[in-house]
């Protein structure tokens, strides 16, 4: 859901629209003119006035209840003139003496008698306890990230989605894929299914639900919340711009997404949802999307982007979703039920060309908004990276969207994250040093890069305030699970402050070239590979996994355990014994089918810790149970 960047509520009633300077506007006459202009669409603006005749309302409540854009609601309020005042808590209060006059003007009785019935209202009402639970979960979830276009749906909307899915599809033994889930829809679905299954005499089987998301704090929250309530979710990391985890592709019956509201964002998320479908005839992609009726061209562009993916709109449920924000689109969005066509699969099955730069601008704001433009690393940063490569002999490679370092081979970031350093770029023989440009890293790319790159030395260009590394020269505990592979070398880092201090000590005159502005708010952080010979057997197995992040965890773990035990003890467990040891060690055996690079941060840490303990011989009785 797009963050619409709406301004704060006004301190008082909005001004009357289009009133000539110095004129005196009669509120009733102005409102009548405005309503007449809406013609057949006047029910929603009449509803705004009707709500004010009933009780004081906040601007947000008026927007959510009417589904009108904020600007339209402000125009209606402006028409009420002196009959409207501000009350406690930022509410708007209609003058009591004016209530009957406005009710007559909008034909209040006809309006309320003709209010459309909500076919899901009764079912949602029966699940009011779940609405309360979801309200508490949403309140305790990680804060919405504006740079990822997060705007939370209301608790009632999240339950509405779960109820609608359960009443419109046969979810018994089905698999639902949530392509992004900052609204916690996945939790509502599994909790609703669990409540139905626990009813007396019920033998219902609920759906399996998988969430893929870029927000690792959110994934940890979803996983922890599900476990604490005795339900299951599978949570995997994915930056959808670089692809869908292989263990998810072609696995789901339904895919639901509430994407960034740009043509690029909606198209990408819907395409990944289609890639996740197992049944190409009966699978469906469900998309939450809304646009302002004041700017229909934006809606046309997004709908055209969906049609370009070969998707057909089987149904569009208007005003299905309500949000705590997104006031520019009326805090509402429609539910698109999209059916893939042969054109969808022709598009998705097309052989991928050689990996080039991947478009990352899909959001409405931030460094990766559709209005942003790529900025190459500043020259002082590139100079520091060049010096890093020159400090050690051997091969060198630059990872980034453009070949910024002439002395190094080049590999695209998407290629490296997908399958590691290509042999053609890394070469063969001799020590390997790598430099990677992660200037646009939203946070999790650094961990994935450290997993994907196997080299002797690594330098990474990041922003000075990188969310994982922290400000200044500090290192976050988030990288601790990688300690069997990489050790930070802060003595080789380069920052604007460090560069300026070095120049000053050396008596150099850099004429401001080393200042933070010249560095573009970036810094160079460096790492050295750990020597596996210095590791104990458990950590050596962790290193084996870390060096092979693109393989299935179960297979890599099995082969590594056999090798480590043979080296340490002179005996080799069978493949069956090694795989049984891995299954005993993990809390969720399903993770063994995933790749290490697809695990969210918390699952990565627990999986590597489990691998370390699996090297120890099983206690008596465990081997039989595991075999």
Coordinates of C-alpha atoms in Angstrom, one line a residue:
X1 CA 0.0 0.0 0.0
X2 CA 1.4 3.4 -1.0
X3 CA 2.2 6.0 1.5
X4 CA 0.4 8.9 0.0
X5 CA 2.3 11.7 1.8
X6 CA -0.9 13.5 2.8
X7 CA -0.4 16.7 4.9
X8 CA -1.5 16.9 8.6
X9 CA -5.1 17.7 9.4
X10 CA -6.0 21.4 9.3
X11 CA -6.4 23.3 12.6
X12 CA -9.9 24.3 11.7
X13 CA -12.6 23.8 9.0
X14 CA -11.1 24.0 5.5
X15 CA -11.9 27.1 3.5
X16 CA -14.8 27.2 1.2
X17 CA -13.6 26.0 -2.3
X18 CA -13.7 28.4 -5.2
X19 CA -15.2 31.3 -3.2
X20 CA -14.4 34.7 -4.8
X21 CA -12.4 37.0 -2.7
X22 CA -14.5 39.1 -0.4
X23 CA -17.7 37.1 -1.1
X24 CA -20.0 35.8 1.6
X25 CA -21.0 32.2 0.9
X26 CA -24.2 30.7 2.3
X27 CA -23.1 27.2 3.5
X28 CA -26.3 25.4 2.3
X29 CA -26.1 26.9 -1.1
X30 CA -22.5 26.1 -1.6
X31 CA -23.0 22.4 -0.5
X32 CA -26.0 22.0 -2.8
X33 CA -23.9 23.2 -5.7
X34 CA -21.1 20.8 -4.8
X35 CA -23.5 17.9 -4.5
X36 CA -25.1 18.7 -7.8
X37 CA -21.7 18.5 -9.5
X38 CA -21.3 15.0 -8.2
X39 CA -24.5 13.9 -10.0
X40 CA -24.9 10.1 -9.8
X41 CA -21.8 9.9 -7.5
X42 CA -23.3 12.1 -4.8
X43 CA -24.0 9.3 -2.3
X44 CA -20.5 9.4 -0.9
X45 CA -20.3 13.2 -0.3
X46 CA -23.9 13.1 1.1
X47 CA -22.6 10.4 3.5
X48 CA -19.9 12.7 4.8
X49 CA -22.5 15.3 5.8
X50 CA -24.8 12.6 7.2
X51 CA -22.0 11.4 9.4
X52 CA -21.4 14.9 10.8
X53 CA -25.1 15.3 11.6
X54 CA -24.9 12.1 13.8
X55 CA -21.8 12.8 15.9
X56 CA -18.4 14.6 15.8
X57 CA -16.0 12.9 13.4
X58 CA -12.3 13.2 12.7
X59 CA -11.0 13.9 9.2
X60 CA -9.5 10.4 9.0
X61 CA -12.8 8.7 10.0
X62 CA -14.7 10.7 7.4
X63 CA -12.2 9.7 4.7
X64 CA -12.3 6.0 5.8
X65 CA -16.1 5.8 6.0
X66 CA -16.7 7.6 2.7
X67 CA -13.8 6.3 0.6
X68 CA -13.4 9.8 -0.8
X69 CA -9.9 11.3 -1.3
X70 CA -8.8 13.7 1.5
X71 CA -9.0 16.7 -0.8
X72 CA -12.7 15.9 -1.7
X73 CA -13.6 15.6 2.0
X74 CA -11.9 18.9 2.7
X75 CA -13.9 20.6 0.0
X76 CA -17.2 19.2 1.5
X77 CA -16.2 20.5 4.9
X78 CA -15.3 23.9 3.5
X79 CA -18.8 24.1 2.2
X80 CA -20.2 24.0 5.7
X81 CA -18.6 27.3 6.6
X82 CA -19.4 28.6 10.1
X83 CA -21.8 25.7 10.8
X84 CA -18.7 23.6 11.4
X85 CA -16.2 24.0 14.2
X86 CA -13.4 21.9 15.7
X87 CA -13.9 19.9 18.8
X88 CA -11.9 17.8 21.2
X89 CA -9.4 15.4 19.7
X90 CA -9.3 17.1 16.4
X91 CA -12.9 16.2 15.6
X92 CA -15.3 18.3 13.4
X93 CA -18.6 19.2 15.1
X94 CA -21.6 20.4 13.2
X95 CA -23.6 23.2 14.9
X96 CA -26.7 21.5 16.5
X97 CA -29.1 24.1 15.1
X98 CA -28.0 23.3 11.6
X99 CA -28.4 19.5 11.8
X100 CA -32.1 19.4 10.5
X101 CA -31.3 21.8 7.7
X102 CA -28.4 19.7 6.4
X103 CA -30.4 16.4 6.8
X104 CA -33.1 17.9 4.6
X105 CA -30.6 19.1 2.1
X106 CA -29.0 15.6 1.6
X107 CA -32.3 13.7 2.0
X108 CA -30.9 11.9 5.1
X109 CA -33.7 9.3 5.5
X110 CA -33.4 8.1 1.9
X111 CA -29.6 7.9 2.2
X112 CA -29.5 5.8 5.3
X113 CA -32.4 3.6 4.1
X114 CA -30.5 2.8 0.9
X115 CA -27.0 2.1 2.5
X116 CA -25.6 -1.0 0.7
X117 CA -25.4 -4.1 2.7
X118 CA -22.0 -5.6 3.4
X119 CA -22.2 -9.3 2.6
X120 CA -19.3 -10.0 4.9
X121 CA -20.4 -7.9 7.9
X122 CA -22.2 -10.8 9.7
X123 CA -19.2 -13.1 9.3
X124 CA -16.8 -10.4 10.5
X125 CA -19.1 -9.7 13.4
X126 CA -18.9 -13.4 14.4
X127 CA -15.1 -13.0 14.6
X128 CA -14.9 -9.8 16.6
X129 CA -12.4 -11.5 19.0
X130 CA -10.1 -12.0 16.0
X131 CA -10.5 -8.3 15.1
X132 CA -9.4 -7.4 18.6
X133 CA -6.4 -9.8 18.4
X134 CA -5.4 -8.4 15.0
X135 CA -5.7 -4.8 16.4
X136 CA -3.3 -5.8 19.2
X137 CA -0.9 -7.5 16.8
X138 CA -0.9 -4.5 14.4
X139 CA -0.2 -2.2 17.3
X140 CA 2.8 -4.3 18.4
X141 CA 4.2 -5.0 14.9
X142 CA 7.4 -3.3 13.6
X143 CA 6.7 0.3 12.6
X144 CA 5.7 0.8 9.0
X145 CA 8.6 1.7 6.7
X146 CA 7.7 4.7 4.6
X147 CA 10.5 3.9 2.1
X148 CA 8.8 0.6 1.4
X149 CA 5.4 2.3 1.0
X150 CA 4.0 0.7 4.1
X151 CA 0.5 2.0 5.2
X152 CA -1.2 -0.4 7.5
X153 CA -4.7 -1.8 6.8
X154 CA -7.2 -1.6 9.7
X155 CA -7.7 -4.7 11.8
X156 CA -11.2 -5.1 10.5
X157 CA -9.9 -5.1 6.9
X158 CA -7.3 -7.8 7.7
X159 CA -10.0 -10.0 9.2
X160 CA -12.2 -9.1 6.2
X161 CA -9.6 -10.5 3.9
X162 CA -9.3 -13.7 5.8
X163 CA -13.1 -14.2 5.9
X164 CA -13.5 -13.4 2.2
X165 CA -10.7 -15.9 1.3
X166 CA -12.4 -18.6 3.5
X167 CA -15.8 -18.0 2.0
X168 CA -14.8 -17.7 -1.6
X169 CA -12.2 -20.4 -2.0
X170 CA -11.8 -23.9 -0.7
X171 CA -8.8 -23.5 1.5
X172 CA -8.7 -27.0 2.8
X173 CA -5.1 -28.2 2.4
X174 CA -4.6 -25.2 0.1
X175 CA -1.4 -23.1 0.0
X176 CA -1.6 -19.3 0.2
X177 CA 1.4 -17.1 -0.8
X178 CA 1.5 -13.6 0.7
X179 CA 3.7 -11.5 -1.6
X180 CA 4.7 -9.0 1.1
X181 CA 2.6 -8.8 4.3
X182 CA 3.2 -5.7 6.3
X183 CA -0.6 -5.8 7.1
X184 CA -0.3 -9.2 8.8
X185 CA -2.9 -10.8 6.5
X186 CA -1.1 -14.1 6.9
X187 CA -1.7 -14.2 10.7
X188 CA -5.4 -13.4 10.2
X189 CA -5.8 -16.3 7.8
X190 CA -4.1 -18.9 9.9
X191 CA -5.8 -17.7 13.2
X192 CA -9.2 -17.7 11.5
X193 CA -8.6 -21.3 10.2
X194 CA -7.3 -22.4 13.6
X195 CA -10.5 -21.0 15.3
X196 CA -12.7 -22.9 12.8
X197 CA -10.7 -26.1 13.3
X198 CA -11.0 -25.9 17.1
X199 CA -14.8 -25.6 17.0
X200 CA -16.7 -28.6 18.6
X201 CA -17.2 -31.4 16.0
X202 CA -15.0 -29.7 13.4
X203 CA -12.7 -31.6 11.2
X204 CA -11.6 -28.7 9.1
X205 CA -8.1 -28.5 7.6
X206 CA -6.7 -25.0 7.2
X207 CA -4.4 -23.7 4.5
X208 CA -0.6 -23.6 4.6
X209 CA 0.6 -20.0 4.4
X210 CA 3.9 -18.7 3.2
X211 CA 5.1 -15.1 3.4
X212 CA 7.9 -13.6 1.4
X213 CA 9.0 -10.1 2.3
X214 CA 12.0 -7.8 2.3
X215 CA 11.4 -6.5 5.8
X216 CA 13.3 -8.9 8.1
X217 CA 12.0 -7.3 11.3
X218 CA 8.5 -8.0 10.0
X219 CA 9.3 -11.6 9.1
X220 CA 10.7 -12.3 12.6
X221 CA 7.5 -10.7 14.2
X222 CA 5.3 -12.9 12.0
X223 CA 7.2 -16.0 12.8
X224 CA 7.3 -15.3 16.6
X225 CA 3.6 -14.3 16.7
X226 CA 2.5 -17.4 14.9
X227 CA 4.6 -19.7 17.1
X228 CA 3.3 -18.1 20.3
X229 CA -0.3 -18.7 19.2
X230 CA 0.3 -22.3 18.1
X231 CA -0.1 -21.8 14.4
X232 CA 2.3 -22.2 11.5
X233 CA 3.7 -19.7 9.0
X234 CA 6.6 -20.1 6.7
X235 CA 8.5 -16.9 6.4
X236 CA 11.2 -16.3 3.8
X237 CA 13.2 -13.3 2.8
X238 CA 12.8 -12.0 -0.7
X239 CA 13.6 -8.8 -2.5
X240 CA 11.2 -9.4 -5.3
X241 CA 13.2 -7.2 -7.7
X242 CA 15.8 -10.0 -7.7
X243 CA 13.4 -12.9 -7.9
X244 CA 11.3 -15.3 -5.9
X245 CA 12.8 -18.0 -3.7
X246 CA 13.0 -21.3 -5.7
X247 CA 11.3 -23.2 -2.9
X248 CA 8.2 -21.0 -3.3
X249 CA 8.0 -20.8 -7.1
X250 CA 5.2 -23.0 -8.5
X251 CA 3.9 -24.0 -5.0
X252 CA 0.8 -22.0 -4.2
X253 CA -2.9 -22.1 -5.0
X254 CA -3.5 -18.4 -4.4
X255 CA -1.3 -15.4 -4.1
X256 CA -2.3 -12.2 -2.3
X257 CA -0.4 -8.9 -2.5
X258 CA -0.8 -5.3 -1.3
X259 CA 2.0 -3.8 -3.4
X260 CA 3.6 -0.4 -3.8
X261 CA 1.0 1.6 -5.7
X262 CA 3.2 2.5 -8.7
X263 CA 2.8 0.7 -12.1
X264 CA 6.2 -0.8 -11.6
X265 CA 5.5 -2.0 -8.1
X266 CA 2.1 -3.5 -8.8
X267 CA 3.3 -5.2 -12.0
X268 CA 6.3 -6.7 -10.2
X269 CA 4.5 -8.0 -7.1
X270 CA 1.6 -9.4 -9.2
X271 CA 4.1 -11.2 -11.5
X272 CA 5.9 -12.7 -8.6
X273 CA 2.5 -13.9 -7.3
X274 CA 1.8 -15.5 -10.6
X275 CA 5.3 -17.2 -10.5
X276 CA 4.3 -18.7 -7.1
X277 CA 1.2 -20.4 -8.5
X278 CA 1.2 -24.2 -8.9
X279 CA -2.0 -24.5 -11.0
X280 CA -1.8 -22.4 -14.1
X281 CA -5.5 -22.8 -14.9
X282 CA -7.1 -22.4 -11.5
X283 CA -4.5 -20.3 -9.6
X284 CA -5.4 -16.7 -8.9
X285 CA -3.5 -13.6 -8.0
X286 CA -5.3 -11.2 -5.6
X287 CA -4.2 -7.6 -5.7
X288 CA -5.1 -4.8 -3.4
X289 CA -5.0 -1.5 -5.3
X290 CA -6.7 1.9 -5.1
X291 CA -6.5 5.2 -6.8
X292 CA -8.1 8.6 -6.4
X293 CA -11.1 9.4 -8.7
X294 CA -9.5 12.8 -9.0
X295 CA -6.5 11.3 -10.8
X296 CA -7.9 8.3 -12.9
X297 CA -4.8 8.3 -15.1
X298 CA -2.8 6.7 -12.3
X299 CA -5.3 3.9 -12.1
X300 CA -5.2 3.4 -15.8
X301 CA -1.4 3.1 -15.8
X302 CA -1.5 0.5 -13.1
X303 CA -4.3 -1.5 -14.7
X304 CA -2.5 -1.4 -18.0
X305 CA 0.6 -2.7 -16.3
X306 CA -1.4 -5.7 -14.9
X307 CA -2.9 -6.3 -18.3
X308 CA 0.6 -6.2 -19.8
X309 CA 1.5 -9.1 -17.5
X310 CA -1.3 -11.1 -19.3
X311 CA -3.6 -11.0 -16.3
X312 CA -7.4 -10.6 -16.8
X313 CA -9.6 -9.0 -14.1
X314 CA -12.0 -11.8 -13.2
X315 CA -13.6 -9.5 -10.6
X316 CA -12.9 -6.1 -8.9
X317 CA -14.5 -5.7 -5.4
X318 CA -14.7 -1.9 -4.9
X319 CA -13.6 -0.3 -1.6
X320 CA -12.7 -3.7 -0.1
X321 CA -9.7 -2.5 2.0
X322 CA -9.5 0.3 4.5
X323 CA -6.3 1.8 5.7
X324 CA -4.9 3.9 8.6
X325 CA -3.6 6.5 6.2
X326 CA -3.5 6.7 2.4
X327 CA -5.9 9.6 2.6
X328 CA -5.1 10.8 -0.9
X329 CA -6.9 7.7 -2.3
X330 CA -9.7 7.8 0.3
X331 CA -8.0 5.4 2.6
X332 CA -9.5 2.6 0.5
X333 CA -8.4 0.1 -2.1
X334 CA -10.2 -2.4 -4.3
X335 CA -9.7 -6.2 -4.4
X336 CA -8.6 -7.3 -7.9
X337 CA -9.1 -11.0 -8.6
X338 CA -6.7 -11.7 -11.4
X339 CA -6.6 -14.8 -13.6
X340 CA -3.4 -15.6 -15.4
X341 CA -3.7 -16.3 -19.1
X342 CA -1.4 -18.1 -21.6
X343 CA 0.1 -14.6 -22.2
X344 CA 1.1 -14.5 -18.5
X345 CA 3.1 -17.8 -18.8
X346 CA 4.6 -16.8 -22.1
X347 CA 5.9 -13.7 -20.5
X348 CA 7.1 -15.4 -17.3
X349 CA 8.6 -18.5 -19.1
X350 CA 10.6 -16.4 -21.5
X351 CA 14.3 -17.3 -21.2
X352 CA 15.9 -14.6 -19.0
X353 CA 18.6 -12.6 -20.9
X354 CA 22.0 -12.3 -19.5
X355 CA 21.7 -10.6 -16.2
X356 CA 22.1 -6.9 -16.5
X357 CA 21.1 -4.0 -14.2
X358 CA 17.8 -4.7 -12.4
X359 CA 15.4 -1.8 -12.1
X360 CA 15.0 -1.1 -8.4
X361 CA 12.9 2.1 -8.5
X362 CA 9.4 0.8 -7.6
X363 CA 8.3 2.8 -4.7
X364 CA 6.6 6.3 -4.3
X365 CA 9.3 7.8 -2.0
X366 CA 12.8 7.3 -0.8
X367 CA 16.0 6.4 -2.5
X368 CA 14.2 3.8 -4.6
X369 CA 11.2 5.8 -5.7
X370 CA 10.2 5.9 -9.3
X371 CA 11.2 9.5 -9.4
X372 CA 14.7 8.8 -8.1
X373 CA 17.8 8.6 -10.4
X374 CA 20.8 6.3 -9.9
X375 CA 23.8 8.1 -8.5
X376 CA 27.2 6.5 -9.0
X377 CA 29.6 6.3 -6.0
X378 CA 31.5 9.5 -5.3
X379 CA 35.1 9.7 -6.6
X380 CA 36.7 9.6 -3.1
X381 CA 34.8 6.4 -2.3
X382 CA 35.9 4.8 -5.6
X383 CA 39.5 6.0 -4.9
X384 CA 39.3 4.2 -1.5
X385 CA 37.9 1.1 -3.2
X386 CA 40.7 1.1 -5.8
X387 CA 43.3 1.5 -3.0
X388 CA 41.7 -1.5 -1.2
X389 CA 42.2 -3.7 -4.3
X390 CA 45.7 -2.5 -4.9
X391 CA 46.7 -3.3 -1.3
X392 CA 46.7 -7.1 -2.0
X393 CA 47.9 -8.9 -5.2
X394 CA 45.7 -11.3 -7.1
X395 CA 42.4 -11.2 -8.8
X396 CA 39.8 -8.5 -8.3
X397 CA 36.1 -8.1 -9.1
X398 CA 33.7 -5.2 -8.8
X399 CA 30.0 -6.0 -8.0
X400 CA 27.5 -3.3 -9.0
X401 CA 25.2 -2.1 -11.7
X402 CA 28.0 -0.4 -13.6
X403 CA 31.7 -1.3 -14.0
X404 CA 33.0 1.6 -11.9
X405 CA 36.5 0.2 -11.3
X406 CA 38.5 -0.2 -14.5
X407 CA 41.1 -2.4 -12.9
X408 CA 38.6 -5.0 -11.8
X409 CA 36.4 -7.5 -13.6
X410 CA 32.7 -6.7 -13.3
X411 CA 29.6 -8.7 -12.1
X412 CA 26.1 -7.4 -11.7
X413 CA 24.6 -7.4 -8.2
X414 CA 21.5 -9.4 -9.4
X415 CA 23.8 -12.1 -10.8
X416 CA 25.8 -12.4 -7.6
X417 CA 22.7 -12.5 -5.3
X418 CA 21.1 -15.1 -7.6
X419 CA 24.0 -17.6 -7.9
X420 CA 27.2 -16.1 -6.5
X421 CA 30.3 -14.7 -8.2
X422 CA 30.4 -15.9 -11.8
X423 CA 33.5 -17.8 -12.7
X424 CA 34.1 -15.5 -15.8
X425 CA 34.3 -12.5 -13.5
X426 CA 36.1 -14.0 -10.5
X427 CA 38.6 -15.9 -12.7
X428 CA 40.7 -18.7 -11.3
X429 CA 43.9 -18.9 -9.3
X430 CA 45.4 -16.6 -6.7
X431 CA 43.7 -14.6 -3.9
X432 CA 40.5 -12.9 -4.8
X433 CA 39.5 -9.4 -3.6
X434 CA 36.0 -8.0 -4.2
X435 CA 34.4 -4.6 -4.0
X436 CA 30.6 -4.2 -4.0
X437 CA 28.5 -1.1 -4.4
X438 CA 25.5 -1.3 -2.1
X439 CA 24.8 2.4 -2.0
X440 CA 21.1 1.7 -2.5
X441 CA 20.8 -1.1 0.0
X442 CA 17.5 -0.9 1.9
X443 CA 19.2 -2.9 4.7
X444 CA 19.2 -6.7 4.0
X445 CA 21.3 -6.7 0.8
X446 CA 24.5 -6.6 2.9
X447 CA 23.8 -9.9 4.6
X448 CA 22.9 -11.5 1.3
X449 CA 26.1 -10.2 -0.3
X450 CA 28.2 -11.6 2.5
X451 CA 26.5 -15.0 1.9
X452 CA 26.8 -14.9 -1.9
X453 CA 30.4 -13.8 -2.2
X454 CA 33.2 -16.3 -1.6
X455 CA 36.5 -14.3 -1.7
X456 CA 39.6 -13.6 0.4
X457 CA 38.8 -9.9 1.0
X458 CA 35.7 -7.8 0.5
X459 CA 35.0 -4.1 0.6
X460 CA 31.4 -2.8 0.5
X461 CA 30.2 0.7 -0.3
X462 CA 27.3 1.5 1.9
X463 CA 25.5 4.6 3.2
X464 CA 27.0 6.2 6.3
X465 CA 23.8 5.4 8.3
X466 CA 23.4 1.8 7.0
X467 CA 20.6 0.2 9.0
X468 CA 22.5 -3.1 9.7
X469 CA 26.0 -1.6 10.3
X470 CA 24.9 1.3 12.4
X471 CA 26.3 4.8 12.3
X472 CA 30.0 5.5 12.4
X473 CA 32.3 2.6 12.6
X474 CA 30.2 0.3 14.8
X475 CA 29.2 -3.2 13.8
X476 CA 25.7 -4.6 14.5
X477 CA 25.1 -8.0 16.0
X478 CA 23.1 -8.7 12.9
X479 CA 26.3 -9.9 11.2
X480 CA 27.3 -12.2 14.1
X481 CA 25.8 -15.4 12.4
X482 CA 28.4 -14.9 9.6
X483 CA 31.4 -15.0 11.9
X484 CA 32.5 -18.4 10.6
X485 CA 33.0 -16.8 7.2
X486 CA 33.9 -13.2 7.6
X487 CA 35.7 -11.0 10.2
X488 CA 35.3 -7.2 10.0
X489 CA 38.6 -5.3 9.4
X490 CA 37.7 -1.8 10.6
X491 CA 41.4 -0.8 10.3
X492 CA 40.9 -0.9 6.5
X493 CA 37.6 0.9 6.5
X494 CA 37.4 4.3 4.8
X495 CA 35.0 7.1 5.8
X496 CA 35.0 10.9 5.2
X497 CA 36.0 11.5 8.8
X498 CA 38.9 9.0 8.6
X499 CA 40.1 10.3 5.3
X500 CA 40.1 13.9 6.5
X501 CA 41.9 12.9 9.7
X502 CA 44.6 11.0 7.7
X503 CA 45.1 14.0 5.4
X504 CA 45.4 16.3 8.3
X505 CA 48.0 14.1 10.1
X506 CA 50.0 13.8 6.9
X507 CA 49.9 17.6 6.3
X508 CA 48.0 17.2 3.0
X509 CA 45.6 19.8 1.7
X510 CA 42.6 18.1 0.2
X511 CA 40.7 21.3 -0.3
X512 CA 37.5 19.8 1.1
X513 CA 37.7 16.7 -1.2
X514 CA 37.6 14.4 1.8
X515 CA 34.6 16.0 3.5
X516 CA 31.3 14.1 3.9
X517 CA 29.7 16.0 1.0
X518 CA 32.4 14.8 -1.4
X519 CA 31.9 11.2 -0.2
X520 CA 28.2 11.5 -0.9
X521 CA 27.2 10.2 2.5
X522 CA 28.9 6.9 1.9
X523 CA 31.6 4.8 3.5
X524 CA 33.7 1.8 2.7
X525 CA 33.4 -1.2 5.1
X526 CA 35.8 -4.1 4.8
X527 CA 36.0 -7.8 5.7
X528 CA 38.5 -10.6 5.6
X529 CA 37.6 -14.3 5.1
X530 CA 38.1 -16.5 8.1
X531 CA 40.5 -19.4 7.7
X532 CA 38.4 -22.6 8.0
X533 CA 41.5 -24.4 9.6
X534 CA 41.1 -22.1 12.6
X535 CA 37.5 -23.3 13.3
X536 CA 36.3 -26.1 15.5
X537 CA 34.2 -28.9 13.8
X538 CA 30.8 -27.2 14.5
X539 CA 31.8 -23.9 13.2
X540 CA 33.4 -25.6 10.2
X541 CA 30.0 -27.0 9.3
X542 CA 28.5 -23.6 9.6
X543 CA 31.2 -22.3 7.3
X544 CA 30.4 -25.1 4.8
X545 CA 26.8 -23.9 4.8
X546 CA 27.8 -20.2 4.5
X547 CA 30.0 -20.9 1.5
X548 CA 27.1 -22.7 -0.3
X549 CA 24.1 -20.4 0.3
X550 CA 22.3 -21.2 -3.0
X551 CA 22.0 -24.9 -2.4
X552 CA 19.1 -26.6 -0.6
X553 CA 20.0 -26.4 3.1
X554 CA 19.2 -30.1 3.7
X555 CA 21.5 -31.3 1.0
X556 CA 24.3 -28.9 1.8
X557 CA 24.0 -29.7 5.6
X558 CA 24.1 -33.5 4.9
X559 CA 27.2 -33.3 2.7
X560 CA 29.0 -30.9 5.0
X561 CA 28.3 -33.0 8.1
X562 CA 29.7 -36.1 6.5
X563 CA 32.9 -34.3 5.5
X564 CA 33.3 -32.6 8.9
X565 CA 32.8 -35.7 10.9
X566 CA 35.1 -37.7 8.7
X567 CA 37.9 -35.1 9.1
X568 CA 37.4 -34.8 12.9
X569 CA 36.7 -38.4 13.9
X570 CA 37.9 -40.5 11.0
X571 CA 34.5 -42.0 10.4
X572 CA 31.8 -41.0 8.0
X573 CA 28.1 -41.1 8.8
X574 CA 25.8 -42.3 6.0
X575 CA 23.8 -39.8 4.0
X576 CA 20.7 -41.0 5.8
X577 CA 22.3 -40.5 9.3
X578 CA 23.6 -37.1 8.4
X579 CA 20.2 -35.9 7.1
X580 CA 18.5 -37.3 10.2
X581 CA 20.9 -35.3 12.4
X582 CA 20.0 -32.2 10.5
X583 CA 16.3 -32.8 10.9
X584 CA 16.7 -33.4 14.6
X585 CA 18.6 -30.1 15.0
X586 CA 16.2 -27.7 13.4
X587 CA 12.9 -26.6 14.9
X588 CA 11.2 -26.5 11.4
X589 CA 12.3 -29.3 9.1
X590 CA 10.6 -27.5 6.2
X591 CA 13.5 -25.0 6.2
X592 CA 15.8 -27.7 4.9
X593 CA 14.1 -27.4 1.5
X594 CA 14.9 -23.7 1.4
X595 CA 18.2 -22.0 0.5
X596 CA 20.3 -20.3 3.2
X597 CA 20.2 -17.0 1.3
X598 CA 16.4 -17.0 1.5
X599 CA 16.2 -17.3 5.3
X600 CA 15.3 -14.1 7.2
X601 CA 17.9 -12.9 9.6
X602 CA 16.5 -14.6 12.7
X603 CA 16.1 -18.0 11.0
X604 CA 19.6 -17.7 9.5
X605 CA 21.0 -17.3 13.0
X606 CA 19.1 -20.2 14.5
X607 CA 19.8 -22.5 11.6
X608 CA 23.5 -22.0 11.7
X609 CA 23.5 -22.4 15.5
X610 CA 21.6 -25.7 15.0
X611 CA 24.2 -26.8 12.4
X612 CA 27.0 -26.3 15.0
X613 CA 25.2 -28.5 17.6
X614 CA 24.4 -31.2 15.0
X615 CA 28.1 -32.1 14.8
X616 CA 27.9 -33.5 18.3
X617 CA 27.0 -37.3 18.4
X618 CA 23.3 -37.8 19.2
X619 CA 22.3 -39.0 22.6
X620 CA 21.2 -42.6 23.1
X621 CA 17.8 -43.1 21.6
X622 CA 17.9 -40.0 19.4
X623 CA 19.5 -41.7 16.5
X624 CA 16.7 -44.3 16.3
X625 CA 14.1 -41.6 16.6
X626 CA 15.7 -39.5 13.8
X627 CA 16.3 -42.5 11.5

